[in-house]
CSV table of C-alpha atoms in Angstrom, one decimal:
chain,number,residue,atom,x,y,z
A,21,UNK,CA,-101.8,-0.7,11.8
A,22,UNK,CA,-103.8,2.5,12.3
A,23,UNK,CA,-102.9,5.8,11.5
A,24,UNK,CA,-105.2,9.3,12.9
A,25,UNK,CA,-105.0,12.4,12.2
A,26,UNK,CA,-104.8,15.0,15.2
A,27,UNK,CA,-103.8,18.3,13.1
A,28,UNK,CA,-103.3,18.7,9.3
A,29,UNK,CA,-102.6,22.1,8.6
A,30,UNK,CA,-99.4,24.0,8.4
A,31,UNK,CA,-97.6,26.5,10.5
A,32,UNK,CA,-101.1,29.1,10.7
A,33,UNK,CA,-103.2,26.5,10.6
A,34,UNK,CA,-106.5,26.7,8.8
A,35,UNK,CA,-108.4,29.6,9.2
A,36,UNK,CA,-104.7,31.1,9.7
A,37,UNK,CA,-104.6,33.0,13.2
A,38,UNK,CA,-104.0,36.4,11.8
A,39,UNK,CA,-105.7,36.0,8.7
A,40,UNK,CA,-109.1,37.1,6.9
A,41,UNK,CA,-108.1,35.8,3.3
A,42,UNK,CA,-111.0,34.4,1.0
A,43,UNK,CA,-110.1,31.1,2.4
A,44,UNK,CA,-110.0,31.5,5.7
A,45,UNK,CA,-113.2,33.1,6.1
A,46,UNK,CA,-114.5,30.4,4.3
A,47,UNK,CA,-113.2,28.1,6.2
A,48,UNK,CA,-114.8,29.4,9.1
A,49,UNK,CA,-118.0,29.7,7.4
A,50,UNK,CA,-118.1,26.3,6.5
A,51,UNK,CA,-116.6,24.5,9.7
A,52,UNK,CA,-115.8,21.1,10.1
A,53,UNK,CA,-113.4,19.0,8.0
A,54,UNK,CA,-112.3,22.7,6.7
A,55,UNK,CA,-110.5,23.5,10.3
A,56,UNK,CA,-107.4,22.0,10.3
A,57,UNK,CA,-105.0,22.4,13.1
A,58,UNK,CA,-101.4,22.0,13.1
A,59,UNK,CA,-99.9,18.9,12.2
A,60,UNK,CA,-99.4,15.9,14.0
A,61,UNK,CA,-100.5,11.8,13.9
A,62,UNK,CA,-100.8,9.1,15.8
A,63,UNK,CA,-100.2,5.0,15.1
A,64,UNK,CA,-102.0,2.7,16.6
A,65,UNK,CA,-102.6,5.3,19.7
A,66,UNK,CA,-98.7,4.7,21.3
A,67,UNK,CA,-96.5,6.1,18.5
A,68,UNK,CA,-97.0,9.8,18.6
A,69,UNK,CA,-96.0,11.8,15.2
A,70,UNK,CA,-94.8,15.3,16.3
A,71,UNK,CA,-95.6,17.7,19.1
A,72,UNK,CA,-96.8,21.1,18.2
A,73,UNK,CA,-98.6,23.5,20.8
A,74,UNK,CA,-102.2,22.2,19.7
A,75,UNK,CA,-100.9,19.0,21.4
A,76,UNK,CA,-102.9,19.4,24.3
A,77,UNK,CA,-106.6,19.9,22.6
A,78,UNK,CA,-105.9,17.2,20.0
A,79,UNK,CA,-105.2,14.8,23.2
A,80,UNK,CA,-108.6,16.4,24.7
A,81,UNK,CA,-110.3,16.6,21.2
A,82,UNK,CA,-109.4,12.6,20.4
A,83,UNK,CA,-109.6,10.8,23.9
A,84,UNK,CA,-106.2,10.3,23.8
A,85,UNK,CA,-104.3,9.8,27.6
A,86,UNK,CA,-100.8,11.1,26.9
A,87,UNK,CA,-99.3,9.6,30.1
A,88,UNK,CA,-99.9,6.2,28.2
A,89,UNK,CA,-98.1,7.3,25.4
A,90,UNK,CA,-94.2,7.0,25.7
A,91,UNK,CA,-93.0,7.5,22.3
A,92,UNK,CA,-92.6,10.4,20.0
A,93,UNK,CA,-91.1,11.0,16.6
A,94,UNK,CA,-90.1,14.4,15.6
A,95,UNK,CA,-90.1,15.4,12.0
A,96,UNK,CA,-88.1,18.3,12.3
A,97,UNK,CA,-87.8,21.5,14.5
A,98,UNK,CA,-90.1,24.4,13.4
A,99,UNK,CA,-92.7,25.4,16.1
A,100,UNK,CA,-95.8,23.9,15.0
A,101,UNK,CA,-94.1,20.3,14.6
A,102,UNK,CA,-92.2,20.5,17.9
A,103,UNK,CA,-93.4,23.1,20.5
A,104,UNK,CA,-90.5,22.6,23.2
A,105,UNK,CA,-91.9,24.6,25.8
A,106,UNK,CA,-94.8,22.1,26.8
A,107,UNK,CA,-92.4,19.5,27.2
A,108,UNK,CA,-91.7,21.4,30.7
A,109,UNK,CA,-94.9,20.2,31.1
A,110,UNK,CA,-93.9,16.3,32.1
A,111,UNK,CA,-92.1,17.7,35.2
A,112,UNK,CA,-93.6,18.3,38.8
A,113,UNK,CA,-95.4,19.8,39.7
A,114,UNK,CA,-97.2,19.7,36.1
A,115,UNK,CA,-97.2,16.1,36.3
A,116,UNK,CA,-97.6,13.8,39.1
A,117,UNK,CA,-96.4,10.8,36.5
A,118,UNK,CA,-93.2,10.2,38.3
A,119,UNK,CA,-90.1,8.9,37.4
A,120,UNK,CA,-90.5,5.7,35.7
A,121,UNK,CA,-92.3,6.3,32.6
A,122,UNK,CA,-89.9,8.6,30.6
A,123,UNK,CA,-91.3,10.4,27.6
A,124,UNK,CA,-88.9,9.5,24.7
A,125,UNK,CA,-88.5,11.9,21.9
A,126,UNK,CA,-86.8,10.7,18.7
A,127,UNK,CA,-85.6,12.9,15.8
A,128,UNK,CA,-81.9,14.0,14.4
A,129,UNK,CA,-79.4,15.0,16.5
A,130,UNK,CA,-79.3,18.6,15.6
A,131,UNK,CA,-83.0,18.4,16.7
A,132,UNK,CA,-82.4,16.6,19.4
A,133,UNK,CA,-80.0,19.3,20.7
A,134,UNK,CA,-82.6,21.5,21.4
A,135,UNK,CA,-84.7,19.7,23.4
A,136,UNK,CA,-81.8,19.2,25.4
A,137,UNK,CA,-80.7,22.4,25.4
A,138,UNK,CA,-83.9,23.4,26.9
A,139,UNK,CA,-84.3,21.0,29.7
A,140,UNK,CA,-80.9,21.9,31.0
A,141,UNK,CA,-81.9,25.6,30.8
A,142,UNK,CA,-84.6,24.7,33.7
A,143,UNK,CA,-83.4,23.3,37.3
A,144,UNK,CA,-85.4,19.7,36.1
A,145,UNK,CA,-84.1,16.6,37.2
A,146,UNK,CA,-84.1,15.0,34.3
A,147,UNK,CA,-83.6,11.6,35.3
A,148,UNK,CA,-86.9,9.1,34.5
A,149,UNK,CA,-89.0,12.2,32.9
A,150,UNK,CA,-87.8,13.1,29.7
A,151,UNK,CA,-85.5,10.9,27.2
A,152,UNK,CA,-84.2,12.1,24.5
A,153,UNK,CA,-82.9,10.0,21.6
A,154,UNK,CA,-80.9,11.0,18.3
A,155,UNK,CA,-81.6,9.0,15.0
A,156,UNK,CA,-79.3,8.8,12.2
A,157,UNK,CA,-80.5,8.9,8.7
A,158,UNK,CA,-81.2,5.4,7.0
A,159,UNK,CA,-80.1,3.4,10.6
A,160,UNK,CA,-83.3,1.7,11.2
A,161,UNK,CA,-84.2,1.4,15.0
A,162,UNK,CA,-86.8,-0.6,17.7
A,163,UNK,CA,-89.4,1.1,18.7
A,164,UNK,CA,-91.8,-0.2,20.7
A,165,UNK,CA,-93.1,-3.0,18.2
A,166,UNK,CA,-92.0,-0.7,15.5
A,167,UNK,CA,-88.6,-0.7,13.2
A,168,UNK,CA,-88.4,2.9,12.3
A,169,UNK,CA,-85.9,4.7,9.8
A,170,UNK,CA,-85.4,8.0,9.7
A,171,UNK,CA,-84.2,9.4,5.9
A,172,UNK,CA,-83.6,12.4,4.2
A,173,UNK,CA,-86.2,15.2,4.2
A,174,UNK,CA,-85.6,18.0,1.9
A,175,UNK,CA,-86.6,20.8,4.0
A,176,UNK,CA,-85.2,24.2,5.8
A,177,UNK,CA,-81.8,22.0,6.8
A,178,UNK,CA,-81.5,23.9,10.1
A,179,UNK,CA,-84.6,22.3,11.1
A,180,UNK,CA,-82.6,18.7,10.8
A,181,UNK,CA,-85.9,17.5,9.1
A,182,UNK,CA,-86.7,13.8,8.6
A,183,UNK,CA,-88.8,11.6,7.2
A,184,UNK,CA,-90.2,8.3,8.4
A,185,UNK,CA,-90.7,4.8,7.4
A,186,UNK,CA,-92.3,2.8,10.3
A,187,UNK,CA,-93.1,-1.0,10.2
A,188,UNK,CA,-95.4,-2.9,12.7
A,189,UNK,CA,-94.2,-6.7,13.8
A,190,UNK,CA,-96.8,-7.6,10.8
A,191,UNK,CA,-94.5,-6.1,8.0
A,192,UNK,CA,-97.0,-3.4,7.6
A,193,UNK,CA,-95.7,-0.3,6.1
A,194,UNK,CA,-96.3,2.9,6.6
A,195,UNK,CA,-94.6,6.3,4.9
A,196,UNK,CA,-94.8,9.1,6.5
A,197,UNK,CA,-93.5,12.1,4.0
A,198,UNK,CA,-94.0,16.1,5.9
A,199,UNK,CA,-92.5,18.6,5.6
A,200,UNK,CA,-90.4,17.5,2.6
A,201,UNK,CA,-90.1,18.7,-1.1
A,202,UNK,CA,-90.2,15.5,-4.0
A,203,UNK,CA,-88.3,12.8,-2.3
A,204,UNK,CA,-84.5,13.4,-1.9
A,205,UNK,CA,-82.4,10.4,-4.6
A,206,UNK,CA,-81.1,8.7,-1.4
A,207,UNK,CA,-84.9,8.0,-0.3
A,208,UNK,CA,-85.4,6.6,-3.7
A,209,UNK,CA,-82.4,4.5,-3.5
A,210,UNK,CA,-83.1,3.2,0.3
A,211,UNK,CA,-86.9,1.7,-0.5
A,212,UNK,CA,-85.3,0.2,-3.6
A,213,UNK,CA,-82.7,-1.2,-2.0
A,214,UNK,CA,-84.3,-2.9,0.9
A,215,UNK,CA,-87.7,-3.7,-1.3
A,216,UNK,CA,-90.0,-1.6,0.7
A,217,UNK,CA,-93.4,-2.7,0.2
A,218,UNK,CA,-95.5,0.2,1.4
A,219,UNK,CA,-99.1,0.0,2.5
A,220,UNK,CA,-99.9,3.7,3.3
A,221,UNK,CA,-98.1,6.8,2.1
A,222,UNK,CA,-98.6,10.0,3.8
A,223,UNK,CA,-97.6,13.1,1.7
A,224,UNK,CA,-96.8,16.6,1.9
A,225,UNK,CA,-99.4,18.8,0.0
A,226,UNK,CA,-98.9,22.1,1.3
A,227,UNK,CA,-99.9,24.1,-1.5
A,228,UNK,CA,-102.7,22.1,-2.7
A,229,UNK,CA,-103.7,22.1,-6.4
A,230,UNK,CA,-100.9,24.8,-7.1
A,231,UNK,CA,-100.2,24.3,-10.6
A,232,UNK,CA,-96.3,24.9,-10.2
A,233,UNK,CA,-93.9,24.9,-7.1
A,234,UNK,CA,-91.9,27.8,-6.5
A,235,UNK,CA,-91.2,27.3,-2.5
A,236,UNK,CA,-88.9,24.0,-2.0
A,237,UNK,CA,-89.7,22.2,1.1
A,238,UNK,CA,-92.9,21.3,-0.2
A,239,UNK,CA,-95.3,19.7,-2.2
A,240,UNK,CA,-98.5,20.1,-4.0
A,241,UNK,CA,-100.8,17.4,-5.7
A,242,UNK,CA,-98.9,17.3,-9.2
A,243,UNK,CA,-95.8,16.4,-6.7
A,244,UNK,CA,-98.1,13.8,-4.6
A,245,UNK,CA,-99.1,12.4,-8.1
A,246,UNK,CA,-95.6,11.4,-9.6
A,247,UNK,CA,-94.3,10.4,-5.9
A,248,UNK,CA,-97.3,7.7,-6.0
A,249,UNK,CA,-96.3,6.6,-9.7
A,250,UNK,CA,-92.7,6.7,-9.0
A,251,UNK,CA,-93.8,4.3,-5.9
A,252,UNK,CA,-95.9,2.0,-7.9
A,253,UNK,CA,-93.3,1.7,-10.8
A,254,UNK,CA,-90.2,0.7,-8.7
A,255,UNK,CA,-92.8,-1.8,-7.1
A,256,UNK,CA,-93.0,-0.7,-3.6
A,257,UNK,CA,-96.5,0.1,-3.9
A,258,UNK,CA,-99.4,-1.4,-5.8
A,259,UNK,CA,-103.2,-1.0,-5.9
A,260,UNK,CA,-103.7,-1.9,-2.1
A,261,UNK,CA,-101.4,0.9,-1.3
A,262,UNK,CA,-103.7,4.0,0.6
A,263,UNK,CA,-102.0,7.2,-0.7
A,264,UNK,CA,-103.2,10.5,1.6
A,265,UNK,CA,-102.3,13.8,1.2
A,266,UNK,CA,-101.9,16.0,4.1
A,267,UNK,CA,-100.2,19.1,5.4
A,268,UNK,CA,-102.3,22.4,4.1
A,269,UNK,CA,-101.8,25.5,3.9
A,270,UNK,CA,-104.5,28.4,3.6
A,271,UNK,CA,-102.5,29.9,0.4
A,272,UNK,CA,-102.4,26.4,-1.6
A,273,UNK,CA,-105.4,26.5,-4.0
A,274,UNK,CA,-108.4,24.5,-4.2
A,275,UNK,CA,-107.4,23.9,-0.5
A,276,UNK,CA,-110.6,23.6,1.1
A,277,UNK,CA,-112.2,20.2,1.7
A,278,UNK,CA,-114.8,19.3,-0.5
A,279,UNK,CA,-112.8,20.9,-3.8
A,280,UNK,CA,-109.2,19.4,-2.7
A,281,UNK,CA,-110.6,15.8,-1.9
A,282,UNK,CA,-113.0,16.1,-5.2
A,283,UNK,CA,-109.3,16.6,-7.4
A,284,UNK,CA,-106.6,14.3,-5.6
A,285,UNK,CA,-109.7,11.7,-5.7
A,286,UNK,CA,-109.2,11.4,-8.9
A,287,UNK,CA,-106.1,10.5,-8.9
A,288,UNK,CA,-107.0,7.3,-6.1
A,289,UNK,CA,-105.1,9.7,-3.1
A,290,UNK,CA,-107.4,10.8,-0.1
A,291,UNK,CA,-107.6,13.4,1.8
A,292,UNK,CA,-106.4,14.2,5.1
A,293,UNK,CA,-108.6,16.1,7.8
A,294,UNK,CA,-108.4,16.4,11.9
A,295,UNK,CA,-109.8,13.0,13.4
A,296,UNK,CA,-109.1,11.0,10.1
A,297,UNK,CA,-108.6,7.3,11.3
A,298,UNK,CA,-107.2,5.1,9.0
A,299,UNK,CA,-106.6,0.9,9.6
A,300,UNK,CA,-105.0,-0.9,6.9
């Protein structure tokens, strides 16, 4: 299985649009791995994680051709994880894709409600473009060649956000944990339960090497840290197990690249960044 990442930032991205902070200017300065866009992955260049508005230049940015891509899970509902608008972009005359490759979009139902509700707020015939199809939490489903479950995210509820576990037909395993707080009990209790053996855990780290959380709905590295122990002591993880934190913010500290990856090394977790590809 392979894993890339198109956009790792939060909401503003990183440098934030608007902003001039210490960090963002030093962002800028130093370019590369430091410009971080808003979030969204790819596995194994078919399952597409998220659709933000920087969709289009990640596509152009990574060589990926979105009409071969028919599959799309969606975390939750707040603009830079699912930018509704461009999905008016699979219609003619935007598109000359046609009718029978639909792009399927998967999240909860709330979610799911309002991609609906803006399709039928245009004149689109719907029929062979666009698919849309609700997940319930812990109800494992085909996708593709994947068995995806969708569970509990603890996150701005009125988002109806989720997060994922996704297995290939070679039982491997991959977690992917934005935008979440520490892992709701009934997460916990699922992987237990069905003796999830993870191989790669994507994890929330908004806020970077922020000593103490005050916002929940995310996660720094102290959090990342006792998510990977907690993992490794109930047994669903073990040394083979790639552990990558992702998802920054320009107010979390330490946040740039070469100080962040320097501290969550060591603690064996990586370090995301735009165009990270991943096999494992």
């Amino acid at each position: 299985m392979k894993i890339k990442y198109l956009g790792t930032a939060a909401a503003e991205g990183i440098p934030g649009v608007f902003c001039n902070c210490d960090v963002c200017m030093e962002a800028r300065k130093r370019g590369g791995k430091n410009i971080r866009t808003r979030s969204q992955a790819i596995i194994d260049d078919k399952l597409l994680i998220d659709f933000p508005a920087d969709t289009y230049m990640h596509c152009v940015l990574n060589g990926i051709d979105l009409t071969k891509v028919e599959h799309c899970l969606i975390t939750h509902t707040h603009t830079d994880h699912l930018y509704v608008e461009d999905i008016e972009m699979r219609f003619a005359p935007y598109s000359n894709l046609g009718k029978d490759k639909p792009f399927k979009l998967y999240g909860l139902g709330g979610g799911m409600l309002k991609i609906n509700g803006y399709i039928n707020s245009k004149t689109f015939d719907n029929t062979g473009i666009v698919e849309v199809c609700p997940l319930d939490l812990y109800k494992p489903v085909q996708i593709d060649e994947y068995t995806v479950t969708a569970m509990e995210a603890i996150h701005d509820v009125h988002s109806y956000p989720a997060i994922y576990l996704i297995r290939n037909h070679e039982n491997k395993t991959l977690l992917y944990g934005h935008d979440t707080h520490y892992f709701d009990e009934g997460v916990w209790k699922y992987i237990a339960e069905n003796k999830v053996k993870l191989d790669f855990v994507s994890m929330d780290c908004t806020s970077a090497n922020v000593e103490e959380m005050t916002y929940i709905g995310h996660m720094n590295l102290n959090d990342n840290i006792k998510v990977m122990n907690r993992l490794k002591e109930m047994g669903a993880a073990d040394e083979h197990t790639v552990f990558c934190s992702n998802h920054f913010s320009h107010n979390g500290k330490d946040v740039l690249f070469e100080e962040f990856s320097v501290e969550a090394a060591k603690s064996g977790i990586i370090t995301s960044y735009d165009g990270l590809e991943i096999n494992f």
